[in-house]
């Protein structure tokens, strides 16, 4: 298992001493779709957050049922490539991959597979 393009370090909880990283709690469907996204964009992507344990989630003020805590969500930074230089352009690629949820922010996109990939592009913000 695991991701072809993203290391455990990139995927695990980034809290300080709160847990063992929890990379094993990440939904394999999320990893598969993040790899697909990486392939479609055709260049390195940076994740600001993927898995987050309940303790660290509380520290950063995340909602208790956050998709990050459930292992379903990731925050992908806009890579600033010529062909993908805005959050909206990144969202276009996310849409092609078919994450269940895509949220556009000024730093990039939140994506998640809350329905295990069965509701592609259904939740949008
Ligand atoms: Zn943690």
PDB file of C-alpha atoms and ligand atoms in Angstrom:
ATOM      1  CA  UNK A   1       0.000   0.000   0.000  1.00  0.00           C
ATOM      2  CA  UNK A   2       0.984   3.606   0.232  1.00  0.00           C
ATOM      3  CA  UNK A   3       1.413   6.291  -2.342  1.00  0.00           C
ATOM      4  CA  UNK A   4       3.633   6.257  -5.369  1.00  0.00           C
ATOM      5  CA  UNK A   5       4.436   9.963  -5.213  1.00  0.00           C
ATOM      6  CA  UNK A   6       3.940  11.072  -1.612  1.00  0.00           C
ATOM      7  CA  UNK A   7       6.131  10.000   1.281  1.00  0.00           C
ATOM      8  CA  UNK A   8       4.788   8.902   4.657  1.00  0.00           C
ATOM      9  CA  UNK A   9       6.290  12.084   6.053  1.00  0.00           C
ATOM     10  CA  UNK A  10       4.136  14.207   3.742  1.00  0.00           C
ATOM     11  CA  UNK A  11       1.002  12.195   4.505  1.00  0.00           C
ATOM     12  CA  UNK A  12       1.232  11.728   8.257  1.00  0.00           C
ATOM     13  CA  UNK A  13       0.036  13.943  11.094  1.00  0.00           C
ATOM     14  CA  UNK A  14       2.249  17.016  11.440  1.00  0.00           C
ATOM     15  CA  UNK A  15       1.571  17.536  15.135  1.00  0.00           C
ATOM     16  CA  UNK A  16       4.433  17.528  17.621  1.00  0.00           C
ATOM     17  CA  UNK A  17       4.508  14.360  19.763  1.00  0.00           C
ATOM     18  CA  UNK A  18       0.739  13.870  19.576  1.00  0.00           C
ATOM     19  CA  UNK A  19       0.700  10.484  17.853  1.00  0.00           C
ATOM     20  CA  UNK A  20       2.768   8.053  15.795  1.00  0.00           C
ATOM     21  CA  UNK A  21       1.930   9.765  12.504  1.00  0.00           C
ATOM     22  CA  UNK A  22      -1.082   7.625  11.681  1.00  0.00           C
ATOM     23  CA  UNK A  23      -0.225   7.145   8.031  1.00  0.00           C
ATOM     24  CA  UNK A  24      -1.882   3.692   8.283  1.00  0.00           C
ATOM     25  CA  UNK A  25      -5.199   5.448   8.958  1.00  0.00           C
ATOM     26  CA  UNK A  26      -5.326   7.081   5.528  1.00  0.00           C
ATOM     27  CA  UNK A  27      -8.014   5.840   3.165  1.00  0.00           C
ATOM     28  CA  UNK A  28      -6.246   3.994   0.294  1.00  0.00           C
ATOM     29  CA  UNK A  29      -8.739   5.566  -2.127  1.00  0.00           C
ATOM     30  CA  UNK A  30      -7.418   8.999  -1.143  1.00  0.00           C
ATOM     31  CA  UNK A  31      -3.846   7.870  -1.861  1.00  0.00           C
ATOM     32  CA  UNK A  32      -4.879   6.468  -5.225  1.00  0.00           C
ATOM     33  CA  UNK A  33      -6.595   9.720  -6.174  1.00  0.00           C
ATOM     34  CA  UNK A  34      -3.717  11.893  -4.957  1.00  0.00           C
ATOM     35  CA  UNK A  35      -1.387   9.835  -7.140  1.00  0.00           C
ATOM     36  CA  UNK A  36      -3.768  10.297 -10.086  1.00  0.00           C
ATOM     37  CA  UNK A  37      -3.844  14.032  -9.426  1.00  0.00           C
ATOM     38  CA  UNK A  38      -0.026  14.150  -9.337  1.00  0.00           C
ATOM     39  CA  UNK A  39       0.077  12.318 -12.663  1.00  0.00           C
ATOM     40  CA  UNK A  40      -2.490  14.578 -14.307  1.00  0.00           C
ATOM     41  CA  UNK A  41      -0.833  17.774 -13.136  1.00  0.00           C
ATOM     42  CA  UNK A  42       2.480  16.372 -14.338  1.00  0.00           C
ATOM     43  CA  UNK A  43       4.671  17.941 -11.672  1.00  0.00           C
ATOM     44  CA  UNK A  44       5.373  17.741  -7.965  1.00  0.00           C
ATOM     45  CA  UNK A  45       2.558  18.679  -5.613  1.00  0.00           C
ATOM     46  CA  UNK A  46       2.890  19.802  -2.031  1.00  0.00           C
ATOM     47  CA  UNK A  47       0.485  18.687   0.685  1.00  0.00           C
ATOM     48  CA  UNK A  48       0.071  21.037   3.606  1.00  0.00           C
ATOM     49  CA  UNK A  49      -1.992  18.477   5.486  1.00  0.00           C
ATOM     50  CA  UNK A  50      -3.284  14.955   4.939  1.00  0.00           C
ATOM     51  CA  UNK A  51      -3.892  12.806   8.049  1.00  0.00           C
ATOM     52  CA  UNK A  52      -4.389  14.684  11.310  1.00  0.00           C
ATOM     53  CA  UNK A  53      -4.881  12.864  14.633  1.00  0.00           C
ATOM     54  CA  UNK A  54      -7.723  13.971  16.961  1.00  0.00           C
ATOM     55  CA  UNK A  55      -5.263  15.639  19.379  1.00  0.00           C
ATOM     56  CA  UNK A  56      -3.525  17.721  16.723  1.00  0.00           C
ATOM     57  CA  UNK A  57      -6.871  18.454  15.069  1.00  0.00           C
ATOM     58  CA  UNK A  58      -8.065  20.020  18.301  1.00  0.00           C
ATOM     59  CA  UNK A  59      -4.818  22.009  18.591  1.00  0.00           C
ATOM     60  CA  UNK A  60      -5.365  23.570  15.183  1.00  0.00           C
ATOM     61  CA  UNK A  61      -9.076  24.145  15.807  1.00  0.00           C
ATOM     62  CA  UNK A  62     -10.335  21.664  13.219  1.00  0.00           C
ATOM     63  CA  UNK A  63     -13.930  20.465  13.365  1.00  0.00           C
ATOM     64  CA  UNK A  64     -14.169  17.180  15.367  1.00  0.00           C
ATOM     65  CA  UNK A  65     -15.421  15.128  12.421  1.00  0.00           C
ATOM     66  CA  UNK A  66     -12.822  16.576  10.040  1.00  0.00           C
ATOM     67  CA  UNK A  67     -12.128  14.475   6.957  1.00  0.00           C
ATOM     68  CA  UNK A  68      -8.444  14.818   7.825  1.00  0.00           C
ATOM     69  CA  UNK A  69      -9.025  12.966  11.125  1.00  0.00           C
ATOM     70  CA  UNK A  70     -10.994  10.284   9.289  1.00  0.00           C
ATOM     71  CA  UNK A  71      -8.067   9.804   6.893  1.00  0.00           C
ATOM     72  CA  UNK A  72     -10.159  10.906   3.928  1.00  0.00           C
ATOM     73  CA  UNK A  73      -8.833  14.394   3.280  1.00  0.00           C
ATOM     74  CA  UNK A  74      -5.792  16.272   2.023  1.00  0.00           C
ATOM     75  CA  UNK A  75      -4.904  19.916   1.434  1.00  0.00           C
ATOM     76  CA  UNK A  76      -3.023  20.375  -1.829  1.00  0.00           C
ATOM     77  CA  UNK A  77      -1.087  23.566  -2.463  1.00  0.00           C
ATOM     78  CA  UNK A  78      -1.322  25.309  -5.806  1.00  0.00           C
ATOM     79  CA  UNK A  79       1.981  24.367  -7.468  1.00  0.00           C
ATOM     80  CA  UNK A  80       2.435  27.545  -9.525  1.00  0.00           C
ATOM     81  CA  UNK A  81       3.261  25.783 -12.729  1.00  0.00           C
ATOM     82  CA  UNK A  82       2.532  27.626 -15.939  1.00  0.00           C
ATOM     83  CA  UNK A  83      -0.377  25.266 -16.573  1.00  0.00           C
ATOM     84  CA  UNK A  84      -1.574  25.164 -12.973  1.00  0.00           C
ATOM     85  CA  UNK A  85      -0.920  28.476 -11.317  1.00  0.00           C
ATOM     86  CA  UNK A  86      -4.206  29.267  -9.578  1.00  0.00           C
ATOM     87  CA  UNK A  87      -6.379  27.362  -7.074  1.00  0.00           C
ATOM     88  CA  UNK A  88      -9.129  27.316  -9.733  1.00  0.00           C
ATOM     89  CA  UNK A  89      -6.816  25.601 -12.206  1.00  0.00           C
ATOM     90  CA  UNK A  90      -5.796  23.074  -9.570  1.00  0.00           C
ATOM     91  CA  UNK A  91      -9.506  22.473  -8.872  1.00  0.00           C
ATOM     92  CA  UNK A  92      -9.988  21.683 -12.574  1.00  0.00           C
ATOM     93  CA  UNK A  93      -7.519  18.806 -12.236  1.00  0.00           C
ATOM     94  CA  UNK A  94      -9.116  17.703  -8.947  1.00  0.00           C
ATOM     95  CA  UNK A  95     -12.444  17.579 -10.747  1.00  0.00           C
ATOM     96  CA  UNK A  96     -11.023  15.334 -13.478  1.00  0.00           C
ATOM     97  CA  UNK A  97      -9.789  12.946 -10.791  1.00  0.00           C
ATOM     98  CA  UNK A  98     -13.231  12.967  -9.138  1.00  0.00           C
ATOM     99  CA  UNK A  99     -12.698  13.519  -5.440  1.00  0.00           C
ATOM    100  CA  UNK A 100     -16.015  13.496  -3.553  1.00  0.00           C
ATOM    101  CA  UNK A 101     -15.321  16.982  -2.197  1.00  0.00           C
ATOM    102  CA  UNK A 102     -13.288  19.892  -3.552  1.00  0.00           C
ATOM    103  CA  UNK A 103     -12.894  23.123  -1.630  1.00  0.00           C
ATOM    104  CA  UNK A 104     -11.087  26.055  -3.217  1.00  0.00           C
ATOM    105  CA  UNK A 105      -8.980  28.295  -0.960  1.00  0.00           C
ATOM    106  CA  UNK A 106      -6.452  31.015  -1.658  1.00  0.00           C
ATOM    107  CA  UNK A 107      -3.593  28.531  -0.991  1.00  0.00           C
ATOM    108  CA  UNK A 108      -4.945  25.664  -3.083  1.00  0.00           C
ATOM    109  CA  UNK A 109      -7.587  22.948  -2.730  1.00  0.00           C
ATOM    110  CA  UNK A 110      -8.953  20.743   0.010  1.00  0.00           C
ATOM    111  CA  UNK A 111      -9.938  17.384  -1.449  1.00  0.00           C
ATOM    112  CA  UNK A 112     -11.505  14.386   0.240  1.00  0.00           C
ATOM    113  CA  UNK A 113     -13.030  10.987  -0.445  1.00  0.00           C
ATOM    114  CA  UNK A 114     -15.719  11.040   2.261  1.00  0.00           C
ATOM    115  CA  UNK A 115     -17.877   8.670   0.178  1.00  0.00           C
ATOM    116  CA  UNK A 116     -14.936   6.475  -0.889  1.00  0.00           C
ATOM    117  CA  UNK A 117     -14.923   8.124  -4.287  1.00  0.00           C
ATOM    118  CA  UNK A 118     -18.569   7.280  -5.035  1.00  0.00           C
ATOM    119  CA  UNK A 119     -19.840  10.881  -5.172  1.00  0.00           C
ATOM    120  CA  UNK A 120     -17.342  12.488  -7.544  1.00  0.00           C
ATOM    121  CA  UNK A 121     -17.377  16.300  -7.361  1.00  0.00           C
ATOM    122  CA  UNK A 122     -20.562  16.299  -5.280  1.00  0.00           C
ATOM    123  CA  UNK A 123     -19.431  18.517  -2.383  1.00  0.00           C
ATOM    124  CA  UNK A 124     -18.061  21.848  -3.570  1.00  0.00           C
ATOM    125  CA  UNK A 125     -17.071  25.012  -1.848  1.00  0.00           C
TER     126      UNK A 125
HETATM  127 ZN1  LIG B   1      -0.916  13.715  15.632  1.00  0.00          ZN
END
